Coordinates of C-alpha atoms in Angstrom, one line a residue:
Chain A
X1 CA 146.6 52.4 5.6
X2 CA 143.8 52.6 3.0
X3 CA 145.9 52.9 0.2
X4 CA 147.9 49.4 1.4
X5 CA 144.2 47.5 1.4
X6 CA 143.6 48.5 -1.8
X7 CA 146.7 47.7 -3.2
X8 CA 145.9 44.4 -2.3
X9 CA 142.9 44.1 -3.6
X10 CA 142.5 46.0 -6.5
X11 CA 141.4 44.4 -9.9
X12 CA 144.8 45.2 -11.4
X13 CA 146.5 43.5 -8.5
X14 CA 147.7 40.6 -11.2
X15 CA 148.9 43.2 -14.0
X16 CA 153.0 42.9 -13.7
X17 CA 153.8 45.8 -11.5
X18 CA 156.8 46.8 -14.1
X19 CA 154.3 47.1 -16.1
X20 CA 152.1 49.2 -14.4
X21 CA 154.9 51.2 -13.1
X22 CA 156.2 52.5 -17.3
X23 CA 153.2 53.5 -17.4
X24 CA 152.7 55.7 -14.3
X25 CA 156.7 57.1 -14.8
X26 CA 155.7 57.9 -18.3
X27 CA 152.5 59.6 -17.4
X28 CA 154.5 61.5 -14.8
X29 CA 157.0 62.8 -16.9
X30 CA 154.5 63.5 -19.9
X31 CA 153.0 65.8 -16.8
X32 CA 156.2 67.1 -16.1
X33 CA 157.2 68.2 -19.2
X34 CA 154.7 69.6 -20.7
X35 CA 154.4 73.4 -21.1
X36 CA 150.8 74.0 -21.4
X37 CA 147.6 73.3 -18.6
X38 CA 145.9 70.7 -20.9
X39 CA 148.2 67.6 -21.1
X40 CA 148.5 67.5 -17.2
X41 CA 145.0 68.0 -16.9
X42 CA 144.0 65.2 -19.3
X43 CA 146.7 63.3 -17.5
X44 CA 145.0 63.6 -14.6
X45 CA 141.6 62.8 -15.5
X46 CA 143.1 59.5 -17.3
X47 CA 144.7 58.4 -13.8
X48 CA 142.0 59.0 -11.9
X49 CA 139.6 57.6 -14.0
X50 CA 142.1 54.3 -14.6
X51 CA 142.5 54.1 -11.0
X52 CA 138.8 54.1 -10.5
X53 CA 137.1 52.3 -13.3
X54 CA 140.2 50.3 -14.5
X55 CA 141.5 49.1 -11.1
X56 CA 138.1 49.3 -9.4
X57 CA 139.0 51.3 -6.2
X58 CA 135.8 53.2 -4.9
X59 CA 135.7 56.4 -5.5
X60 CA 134.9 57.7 -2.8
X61 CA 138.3 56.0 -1.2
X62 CA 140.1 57.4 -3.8
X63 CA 139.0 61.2 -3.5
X64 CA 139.7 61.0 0.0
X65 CA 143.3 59.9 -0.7
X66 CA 143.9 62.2 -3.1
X67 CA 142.6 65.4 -1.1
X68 CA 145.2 65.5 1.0
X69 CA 147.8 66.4 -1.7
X70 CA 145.4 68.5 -4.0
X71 CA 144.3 70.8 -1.1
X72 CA 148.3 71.2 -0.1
X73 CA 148.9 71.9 -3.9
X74 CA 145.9 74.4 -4.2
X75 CA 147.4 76.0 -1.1
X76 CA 151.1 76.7 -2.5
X77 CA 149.7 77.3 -5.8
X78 CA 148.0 80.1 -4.7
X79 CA 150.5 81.5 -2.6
X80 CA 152.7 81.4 -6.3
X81 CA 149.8 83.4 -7.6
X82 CA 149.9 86.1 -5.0
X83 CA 152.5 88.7 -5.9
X84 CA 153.3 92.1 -3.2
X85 CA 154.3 94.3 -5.9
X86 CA 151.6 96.0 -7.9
X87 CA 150.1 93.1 -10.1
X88 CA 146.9 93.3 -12.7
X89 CA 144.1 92.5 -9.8
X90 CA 144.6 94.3 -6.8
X91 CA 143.3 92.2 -3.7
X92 CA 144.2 94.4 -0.7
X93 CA 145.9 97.2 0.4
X94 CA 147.2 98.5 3.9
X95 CA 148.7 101.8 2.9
X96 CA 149.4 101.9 7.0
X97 CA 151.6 98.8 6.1
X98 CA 152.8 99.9 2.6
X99 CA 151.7 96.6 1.4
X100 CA 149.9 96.0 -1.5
X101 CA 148.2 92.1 -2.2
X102 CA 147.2 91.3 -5.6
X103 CA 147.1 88.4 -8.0
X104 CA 149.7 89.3 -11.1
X105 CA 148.6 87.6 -14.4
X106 CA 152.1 86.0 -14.9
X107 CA 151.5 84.5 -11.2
X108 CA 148.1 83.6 -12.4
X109 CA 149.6 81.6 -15.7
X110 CA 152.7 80.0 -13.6
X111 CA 150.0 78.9 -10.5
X112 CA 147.9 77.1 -13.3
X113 CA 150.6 75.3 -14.8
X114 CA 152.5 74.7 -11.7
X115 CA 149.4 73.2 -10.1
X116 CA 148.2 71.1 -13.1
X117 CA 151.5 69.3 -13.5
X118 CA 152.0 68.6 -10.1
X119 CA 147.9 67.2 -10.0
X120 CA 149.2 65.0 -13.3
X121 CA 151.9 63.7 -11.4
X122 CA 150.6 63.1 -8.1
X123 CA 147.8 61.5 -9.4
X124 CA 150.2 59.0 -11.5
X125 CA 152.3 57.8 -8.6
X126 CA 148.9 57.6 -7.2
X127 CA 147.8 55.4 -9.6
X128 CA 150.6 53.1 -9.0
X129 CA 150.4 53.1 -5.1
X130 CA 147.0 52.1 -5.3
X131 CA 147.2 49.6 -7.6
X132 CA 150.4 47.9 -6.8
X133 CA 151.8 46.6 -3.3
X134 CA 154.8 47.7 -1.4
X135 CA 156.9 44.3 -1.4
X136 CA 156.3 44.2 -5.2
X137 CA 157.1 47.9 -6.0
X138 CA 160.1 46.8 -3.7
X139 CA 161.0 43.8 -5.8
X140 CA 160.7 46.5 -9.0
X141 CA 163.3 48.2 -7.3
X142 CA 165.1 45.4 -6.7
X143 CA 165.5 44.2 -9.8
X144 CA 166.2 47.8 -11.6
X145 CA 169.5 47.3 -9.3
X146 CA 169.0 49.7 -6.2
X147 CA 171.3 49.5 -3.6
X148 CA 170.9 46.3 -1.6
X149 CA 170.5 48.1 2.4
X150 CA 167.8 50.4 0.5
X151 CA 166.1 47.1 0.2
X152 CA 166.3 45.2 3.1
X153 CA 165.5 48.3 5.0
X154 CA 162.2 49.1 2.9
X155 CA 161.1 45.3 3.7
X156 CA 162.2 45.3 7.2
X157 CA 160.0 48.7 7.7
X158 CA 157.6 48.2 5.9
X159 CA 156.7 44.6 7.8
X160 CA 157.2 46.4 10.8
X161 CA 155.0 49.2 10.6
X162 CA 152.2 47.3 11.1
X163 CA 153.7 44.8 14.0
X164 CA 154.3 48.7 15.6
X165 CA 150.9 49.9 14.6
X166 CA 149.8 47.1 16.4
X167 CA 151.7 47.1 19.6
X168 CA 150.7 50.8 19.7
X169 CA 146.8 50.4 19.1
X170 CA 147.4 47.5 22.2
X171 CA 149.0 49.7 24.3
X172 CA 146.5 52.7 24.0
X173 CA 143.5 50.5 24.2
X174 CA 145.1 49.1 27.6
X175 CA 145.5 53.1 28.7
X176 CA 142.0 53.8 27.4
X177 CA 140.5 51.1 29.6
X178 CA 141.8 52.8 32.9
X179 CA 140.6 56.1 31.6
X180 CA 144.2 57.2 30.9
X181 CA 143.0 59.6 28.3
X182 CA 139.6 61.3 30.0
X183 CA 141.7 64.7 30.4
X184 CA 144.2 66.4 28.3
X185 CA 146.8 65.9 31.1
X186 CA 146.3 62.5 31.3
X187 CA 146.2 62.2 27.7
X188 CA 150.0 63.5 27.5
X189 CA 151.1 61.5 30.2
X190 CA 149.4 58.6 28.7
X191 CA 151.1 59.2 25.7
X192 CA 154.5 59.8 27.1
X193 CA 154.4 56.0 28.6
X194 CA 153.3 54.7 25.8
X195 CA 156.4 55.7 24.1
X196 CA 158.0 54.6 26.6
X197 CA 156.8 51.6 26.5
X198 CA 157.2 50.9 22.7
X199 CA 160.7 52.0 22.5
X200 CA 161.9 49.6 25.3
X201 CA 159.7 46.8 23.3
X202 CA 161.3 47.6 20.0
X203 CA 164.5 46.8 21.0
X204 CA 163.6 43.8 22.3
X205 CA 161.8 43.1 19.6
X206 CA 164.8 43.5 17.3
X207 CA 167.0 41.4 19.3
X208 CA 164.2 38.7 18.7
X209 CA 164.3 39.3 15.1
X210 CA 168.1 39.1 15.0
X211 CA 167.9 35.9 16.8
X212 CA 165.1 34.7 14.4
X213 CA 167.3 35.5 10.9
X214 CA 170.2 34.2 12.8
X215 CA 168.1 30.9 13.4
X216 CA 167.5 30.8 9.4
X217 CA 171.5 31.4 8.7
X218 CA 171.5 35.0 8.0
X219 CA 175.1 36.0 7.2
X220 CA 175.5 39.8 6.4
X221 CA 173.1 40.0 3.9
X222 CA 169.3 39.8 4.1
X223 CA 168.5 37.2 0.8
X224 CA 164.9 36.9 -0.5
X225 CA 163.1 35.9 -3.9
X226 CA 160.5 37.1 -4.8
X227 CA 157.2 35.6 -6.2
X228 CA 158.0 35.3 -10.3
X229 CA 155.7 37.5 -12.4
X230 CA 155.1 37.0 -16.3
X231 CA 155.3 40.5 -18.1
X232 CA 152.5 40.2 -20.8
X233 CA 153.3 41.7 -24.2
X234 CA 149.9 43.6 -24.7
X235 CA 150.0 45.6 -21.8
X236 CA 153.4 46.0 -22.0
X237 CA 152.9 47.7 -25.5
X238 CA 150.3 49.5 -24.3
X239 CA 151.5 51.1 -21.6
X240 CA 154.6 51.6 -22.9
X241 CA 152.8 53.3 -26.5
X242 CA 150.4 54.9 -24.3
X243 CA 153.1 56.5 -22.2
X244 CA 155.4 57.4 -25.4
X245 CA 152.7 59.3 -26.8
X246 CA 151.7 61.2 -23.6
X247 CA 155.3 62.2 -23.3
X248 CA 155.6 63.5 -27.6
X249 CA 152.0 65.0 -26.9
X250 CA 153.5 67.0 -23.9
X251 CA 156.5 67.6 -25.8
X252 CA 155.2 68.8 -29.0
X253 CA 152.1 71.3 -27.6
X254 CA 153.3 74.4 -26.2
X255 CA 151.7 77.7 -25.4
Chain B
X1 CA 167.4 0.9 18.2
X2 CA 167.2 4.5 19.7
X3 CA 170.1 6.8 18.5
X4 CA 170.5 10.4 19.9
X5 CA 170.6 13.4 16.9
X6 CA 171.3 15.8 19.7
X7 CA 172.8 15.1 23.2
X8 CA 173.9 17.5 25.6
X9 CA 176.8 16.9 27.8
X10 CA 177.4 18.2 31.3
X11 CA 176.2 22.0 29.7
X12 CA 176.1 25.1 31.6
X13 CA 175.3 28.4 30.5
X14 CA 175.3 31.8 32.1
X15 CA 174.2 35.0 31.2
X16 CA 175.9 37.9 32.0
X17 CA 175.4 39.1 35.3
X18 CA 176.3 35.5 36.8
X19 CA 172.6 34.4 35.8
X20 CA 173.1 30.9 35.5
X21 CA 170.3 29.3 32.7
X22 CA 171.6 25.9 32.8
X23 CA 173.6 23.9 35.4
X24 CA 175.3 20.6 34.1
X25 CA 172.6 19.8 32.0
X26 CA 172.8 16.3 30.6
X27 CA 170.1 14.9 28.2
X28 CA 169.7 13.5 24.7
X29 CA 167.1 13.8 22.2
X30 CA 166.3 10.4 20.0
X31 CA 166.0 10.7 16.5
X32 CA 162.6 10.4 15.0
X33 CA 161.3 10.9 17.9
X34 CA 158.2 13.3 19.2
X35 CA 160.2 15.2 22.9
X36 CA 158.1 17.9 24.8
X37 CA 160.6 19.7 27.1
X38 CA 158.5 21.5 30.0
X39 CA 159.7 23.4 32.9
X40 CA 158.2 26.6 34.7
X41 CA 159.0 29.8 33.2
X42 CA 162.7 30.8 33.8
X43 CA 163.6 27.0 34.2
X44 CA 165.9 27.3 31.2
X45 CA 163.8 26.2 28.0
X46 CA 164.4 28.9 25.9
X47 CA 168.4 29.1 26.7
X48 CA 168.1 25.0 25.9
X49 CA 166.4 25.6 22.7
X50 CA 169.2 28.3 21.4
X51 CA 171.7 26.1 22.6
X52 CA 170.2 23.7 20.2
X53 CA 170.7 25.9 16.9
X54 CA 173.9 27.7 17.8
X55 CA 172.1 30.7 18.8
X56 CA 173.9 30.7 22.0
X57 CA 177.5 28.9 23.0
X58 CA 177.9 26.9 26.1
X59 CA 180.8 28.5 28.8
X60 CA 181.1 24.5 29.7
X61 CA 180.0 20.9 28.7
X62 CA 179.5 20.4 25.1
X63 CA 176.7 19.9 22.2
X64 CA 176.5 16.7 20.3
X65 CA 174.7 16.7 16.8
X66 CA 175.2 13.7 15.3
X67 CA 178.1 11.9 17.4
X68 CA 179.7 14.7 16.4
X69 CA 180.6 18.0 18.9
X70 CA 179.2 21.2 16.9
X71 CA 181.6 24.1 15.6
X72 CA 181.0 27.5 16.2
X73 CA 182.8 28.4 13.0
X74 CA 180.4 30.3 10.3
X75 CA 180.3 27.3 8.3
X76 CA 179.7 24.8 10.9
X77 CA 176.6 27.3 12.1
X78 CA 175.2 27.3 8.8
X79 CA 175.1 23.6 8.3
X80 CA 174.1 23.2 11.8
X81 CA 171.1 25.5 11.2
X82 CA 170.1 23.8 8.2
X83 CA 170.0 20.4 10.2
X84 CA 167.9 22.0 13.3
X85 CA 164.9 24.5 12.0
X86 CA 163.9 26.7 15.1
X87 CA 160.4 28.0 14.8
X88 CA 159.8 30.7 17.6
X89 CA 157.1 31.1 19.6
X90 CA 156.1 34.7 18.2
X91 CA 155.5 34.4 14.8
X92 CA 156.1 38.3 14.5
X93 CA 159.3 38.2 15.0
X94 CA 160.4 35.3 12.7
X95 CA 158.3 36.7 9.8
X96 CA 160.7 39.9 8.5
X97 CA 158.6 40.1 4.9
X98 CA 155.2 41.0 4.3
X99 CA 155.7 38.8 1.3
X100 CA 155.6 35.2 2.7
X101 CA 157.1 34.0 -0.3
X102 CA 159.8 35.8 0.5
X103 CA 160.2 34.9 3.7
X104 CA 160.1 31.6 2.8
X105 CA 162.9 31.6 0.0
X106 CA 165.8 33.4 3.3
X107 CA 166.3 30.2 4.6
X108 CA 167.4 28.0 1.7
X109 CA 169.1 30.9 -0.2
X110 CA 171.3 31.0 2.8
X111 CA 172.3 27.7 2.3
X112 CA 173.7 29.1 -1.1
X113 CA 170.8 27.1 -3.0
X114 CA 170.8 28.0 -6.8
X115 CA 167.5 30.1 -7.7
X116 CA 165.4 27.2 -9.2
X117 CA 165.8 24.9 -6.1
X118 CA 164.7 27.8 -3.8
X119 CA 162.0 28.1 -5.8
X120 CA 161.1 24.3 -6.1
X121 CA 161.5 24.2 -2.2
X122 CA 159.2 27.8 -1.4
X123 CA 156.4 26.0 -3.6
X124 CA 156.8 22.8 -1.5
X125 CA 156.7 24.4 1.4
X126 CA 153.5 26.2 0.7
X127 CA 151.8 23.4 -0.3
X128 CA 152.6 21.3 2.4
X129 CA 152.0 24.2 5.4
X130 CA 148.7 24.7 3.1
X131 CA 149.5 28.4 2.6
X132 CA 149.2 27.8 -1.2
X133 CA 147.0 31.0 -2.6
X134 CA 148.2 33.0 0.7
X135 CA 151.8 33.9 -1.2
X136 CA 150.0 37.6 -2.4
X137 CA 148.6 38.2 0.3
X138 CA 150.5 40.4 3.1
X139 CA 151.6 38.9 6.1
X140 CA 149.8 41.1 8.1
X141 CA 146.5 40.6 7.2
X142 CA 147.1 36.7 7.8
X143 CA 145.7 34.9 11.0
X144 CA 148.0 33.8 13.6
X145 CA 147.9 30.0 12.5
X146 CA 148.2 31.1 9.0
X147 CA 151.5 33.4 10.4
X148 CA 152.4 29.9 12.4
X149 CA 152.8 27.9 9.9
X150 CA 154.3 30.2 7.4
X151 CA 157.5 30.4 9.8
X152 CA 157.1 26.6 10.0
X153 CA 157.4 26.5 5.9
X154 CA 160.4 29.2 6.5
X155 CA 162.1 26.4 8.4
X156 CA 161.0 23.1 6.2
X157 CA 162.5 24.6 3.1
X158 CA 165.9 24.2 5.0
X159 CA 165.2 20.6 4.9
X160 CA 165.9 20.4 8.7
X161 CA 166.5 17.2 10.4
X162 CA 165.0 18.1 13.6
X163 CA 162.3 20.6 13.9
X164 CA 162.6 22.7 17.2
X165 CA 159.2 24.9 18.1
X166 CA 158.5 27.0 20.8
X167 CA 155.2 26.7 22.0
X168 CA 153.8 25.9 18.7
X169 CA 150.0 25.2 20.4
X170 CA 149.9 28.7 22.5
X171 CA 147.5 30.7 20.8
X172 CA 145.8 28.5 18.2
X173 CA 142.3 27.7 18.9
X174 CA 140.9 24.2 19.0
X175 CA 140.1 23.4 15.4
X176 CA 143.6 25.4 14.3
X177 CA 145.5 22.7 17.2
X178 CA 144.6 19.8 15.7
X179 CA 145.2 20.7 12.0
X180 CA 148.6 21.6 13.4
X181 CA 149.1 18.4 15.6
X182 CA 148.1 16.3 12.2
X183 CA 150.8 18.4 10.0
X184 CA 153.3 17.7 13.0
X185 CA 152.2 14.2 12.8
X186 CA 152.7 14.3 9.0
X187 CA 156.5 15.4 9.1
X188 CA 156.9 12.9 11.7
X189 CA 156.0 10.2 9.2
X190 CA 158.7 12.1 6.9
X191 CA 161.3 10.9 9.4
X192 CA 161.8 14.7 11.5
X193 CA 162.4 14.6 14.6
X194 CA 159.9 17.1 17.1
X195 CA 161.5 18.5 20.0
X196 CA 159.0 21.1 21.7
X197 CA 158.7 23.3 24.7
X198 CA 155.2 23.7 26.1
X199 CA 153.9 24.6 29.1
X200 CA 150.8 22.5 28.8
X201 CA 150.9 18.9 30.4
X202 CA 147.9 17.3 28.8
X203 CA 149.2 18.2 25.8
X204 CA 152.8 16.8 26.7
X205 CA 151.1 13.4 27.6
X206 CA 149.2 13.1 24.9
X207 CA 151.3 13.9 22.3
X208 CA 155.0 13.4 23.6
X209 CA 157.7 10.1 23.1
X210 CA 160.0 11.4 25.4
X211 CA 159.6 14.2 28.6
X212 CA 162.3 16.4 29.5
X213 CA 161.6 18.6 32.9
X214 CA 163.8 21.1 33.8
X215 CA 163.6 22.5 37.2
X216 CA 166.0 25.9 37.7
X217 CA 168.5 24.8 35.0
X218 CA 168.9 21.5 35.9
X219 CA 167.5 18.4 34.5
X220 CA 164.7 16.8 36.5
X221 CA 163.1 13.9 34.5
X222 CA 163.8 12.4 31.8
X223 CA 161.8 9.2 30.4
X224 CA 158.9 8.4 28.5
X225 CA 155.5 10.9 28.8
X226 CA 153.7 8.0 30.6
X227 CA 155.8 7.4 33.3
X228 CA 158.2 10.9 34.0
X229 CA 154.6 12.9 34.2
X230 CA 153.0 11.1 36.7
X231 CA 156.3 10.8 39.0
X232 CA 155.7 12.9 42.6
X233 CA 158.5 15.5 42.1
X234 CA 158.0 16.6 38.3
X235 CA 154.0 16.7 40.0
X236 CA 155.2 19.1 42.6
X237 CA 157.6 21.1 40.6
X238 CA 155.0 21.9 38.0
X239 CA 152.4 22.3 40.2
X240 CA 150.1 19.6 38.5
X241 CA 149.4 15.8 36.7
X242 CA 148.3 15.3 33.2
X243 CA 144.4 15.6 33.5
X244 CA 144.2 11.6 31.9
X245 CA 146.7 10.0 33.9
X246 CA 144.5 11.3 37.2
X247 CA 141.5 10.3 35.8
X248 CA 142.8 7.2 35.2
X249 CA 144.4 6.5 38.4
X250 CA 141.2 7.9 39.7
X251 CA 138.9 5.4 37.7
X252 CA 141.2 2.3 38.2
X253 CA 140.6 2.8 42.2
X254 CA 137.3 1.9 41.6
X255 CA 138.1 -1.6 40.0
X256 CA 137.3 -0.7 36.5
X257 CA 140.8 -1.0 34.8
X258 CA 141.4 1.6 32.1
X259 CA 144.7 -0.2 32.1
X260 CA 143.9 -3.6 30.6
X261 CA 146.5 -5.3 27.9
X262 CA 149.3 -2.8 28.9
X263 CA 146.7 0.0 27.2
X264 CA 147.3 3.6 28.6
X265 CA 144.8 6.1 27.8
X266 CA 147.1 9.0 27.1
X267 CA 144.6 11.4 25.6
X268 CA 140.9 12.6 26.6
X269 CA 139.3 10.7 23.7
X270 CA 141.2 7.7 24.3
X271 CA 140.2 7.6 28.1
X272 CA 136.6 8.0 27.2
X273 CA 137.0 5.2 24.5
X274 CA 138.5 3.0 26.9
X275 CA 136.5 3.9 29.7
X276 CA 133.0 3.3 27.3
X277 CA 134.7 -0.4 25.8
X278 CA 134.7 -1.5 29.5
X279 CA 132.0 -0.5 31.2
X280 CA 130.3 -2.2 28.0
X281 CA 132.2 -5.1 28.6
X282 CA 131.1 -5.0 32.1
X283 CA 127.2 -4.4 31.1
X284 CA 126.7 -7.1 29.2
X285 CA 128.8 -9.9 31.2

């Protein structure tokens, strides 16, 4: 939920979100393509440091949102890395088990570029999540012509999440009052009611919400506007020149 | 002269599972006017209220909007929903955007508004509900009055003729009551009528024309606040008397009359106004 705060409240919350969005896709395939470990890598250190000094979001917010994907990249990187039959650096060896670990330096090269890429990448859409909220990410979609039930059931979750998060926080904080959680068993049967509980309220909850749209003259389709934006040229041609020549860099450099 | 925008004619409704919500209910709301319908819980308000707006159809007895009977024909709905704005009680469940704006900007693109009017009308809206600088921000990190009255613009940029709310005071703290009362008061002035249900009779008397009490689906009283709220059966069917009237009644036992030139206190300040002008009056005769 941190990363929906500071997508709110970012410095670059006023920046057109299409425009902020060329330049994260462009970044991302710039990271993508490229063939050798630096582009992604500078890639990466140019999100991260736009995210932070750019957009303002703390650092220390931002590395712990970003550690969860790095340490599950660093993970399956290494596990691309680790080859079973007979490579440069031997690691282990169980003759018992005829198995032989070692790190091959092929594994080694395609690891590395595997895992800078993916770091450039994450680290763009990153960059776009943090600095840019849901409903107008959603509008961006909306306008770029997605199908319309992808967009009214983005909205519709996306409000609801929270009105669920909510409900859920009340319920436990009820349970936690009358000690429902002081022992592991009581814990799962605590938590079994309270799912219970939630589901019975969600559908009541919807047929409230039905009623509500209804009340508005909701026919089949759920119609919205959204708040109008003004695309500046100067960012516009920066991110898009910025983005271009991330992508020819990428293109150009290899091995 | 008083002409009913909405009259109900000999209504019943029942649920399924023969639950019957309301029994020949008969009762007109005047137009312009401010109506607090009260009545215990399960007495029938909400079925009333999405009678009102087409949310529900009668099994008998019919729906006047207008002088006119209401269709239940897609296009009759629609205009009748444009004419009666319902603002429910939970402002969770109106709100479906974490984008007010766009919450905003459902109802009068339903009506098949071109773009530029729906835009014209959000703006409005936000200006006059006072949410103007609140449009970024996401619904969920608003306060329940700001939440309140951004279902309330959801419904005014229909344009509605009558505003229906569901206990629009529950939950609102003092301060946030009576900047609601005065924007209530405001689209009075505009000519909207207020029809309301609330369970709280000071409030009724104070700020209600009209007093409908409903008692198990059927229509109890049906006057003016002053007079149906005080009556001995809508006392003992709701289990109390508007705080003021007792007073009053209390206060004119003892000779000093609260009552003078046909003045009735209907509100606490008022009763201490009145009751400080006599007892001055009395001082220095």
């Amino acid at each position: 939920m941190h990363i929906d705060t500071f997508a709110y409240s970012n410095r670059w919350r006023r920046v057109h979100p299409g425009e902020k969005a060329i330049f994260a896709l462009c970044c991302l395939t710039a990271a993508l393509l490229s063939r050798t470990v630096l582009i992604p890598l500078i890639i990466a250190a140019l999100m991260a440091a736009m995210t932070i000094m750019g957009a303002g979001i703390p650092w220390r917010g931002y590395l712990r949102i970003a550690i969860l994907p790095a340490a599950f990249l660093i993970w399956s990187c290494l596990a691309l890395a680790v080859s079973f039959s007979g490579g440069e650096l031997p690691l282990a060896h169980f003759p018992a088990l005829q198995l032989d670990i070692s790190f091959s330096r092929q594994g080694i090269n395609q690891a590395e570029l595997a895992l800078a890429r993916s770091l450039g990448a994450t680290l763009s859409l990153l960059f776009l999540a943090l600095t840019t909220p849901m409903t107008e990410i959603m509008g961006l979609l909306r306008s770029i012509g997605t199908p319309k039930l992808f967009i009214e059931l983005m909205t519709i979750t996306y409000r609801q999440i929270f009105i669920f998060l909510d409900m859920a926080g009340q319920i436990r904080a009820a349970q936690e009052a009358r000690l429902g959680y002081a022992s592991a068993g009581k814990a799962i049967r605590s938590m079994a009611g309270m799912a219970g509980n939630i589901l019975l309220r969600t559908l009541t909850r919807a047929r409230h919400n039905h009623q509500a749209l209804l009340a508005r003259g909701y026919g089949d389709e759920l119609l919205f506007l959204s708040p109008r934006r003004n695309w500046s040229t100067p960012n516009l041609l920066a991110a898009g020149s910025a983005g271009i020549i991330l992508i020819a860099l990428a293109l150009a450099i290899h091995s | 002269m008083t002409t009913a925008v909405i009259e109900l004619q000999g209504v019943t409704f029942t649920y399924p599972g023969d639950i019957r919500a309301l029994d020949n209910f008969t009762a007109s709301f005047v137009r312009g006017r401010r109506t607090a319908v009260l009545g215990r819980n399960g007495s029938g308000k909400t079925t009333l209220f999405s009678l009102l707006n087409g949310l529900q159809r009668p099994q008998s007895g019919q729906i006047l909007f207008d002088g006119r009977t209401i269709g239940y024909d897609r296009q009759s709905l629609l205009k009748l929903r444009q004419a009666v704005g319902m603002v429910f009680q939970d402002p969770d469940s109106q709100l479906f955007s974490a984008c007010i704006y766009e919450d905003i900007s459902f109802g009068p693109l339903n009506l098949g508004l071109p773009e530029n009017e729906v835009r014209t009308r959000v703006e409005r809206a936000l200006t006059q509900m006072k949410l103007s600088g609140l449009e970024n921000r996401p619904t969920h990190s608003l306060s329940f009055g700001q939440k309140k009255r951004a279902c309330i613009a959801g419904v005014l940029a229909m344009q509605p003729q009558v505003l229906v709310l569901d206990e629009p005071f529950a939950g609102l703290d003092p301060v946030m009551a009576a900047e609601f009362s005065a924007i209530l008061d405001e689209l009075q002035r505009g000519g909207t009528t207020l029809i309301i249900a609330t369970h709280d009779l000071d409030l009724a008397y104070a700020w209600a024309d009209q007093v409908i009490v409903l008692q198990e689906g059927r229509l109890l009283a049906d006057g003016a606040a002053t007079e149906a709220l005080v009556r001995p059966d809508v006392h003992a069917e709701l289990g109390a008397s508007p705080i003021v009237a007792e007073i009053a009644a209390v206060i004119a036992l003892t000779g000093l009359d609260v009552y003078a030139n046909g003045y009735l206190p209907r509100s606490r300040a008022e009763l201490v106004k009145s009751i400080a002008a006599k007892t001055k009056g009395e001082s220095t005769r």
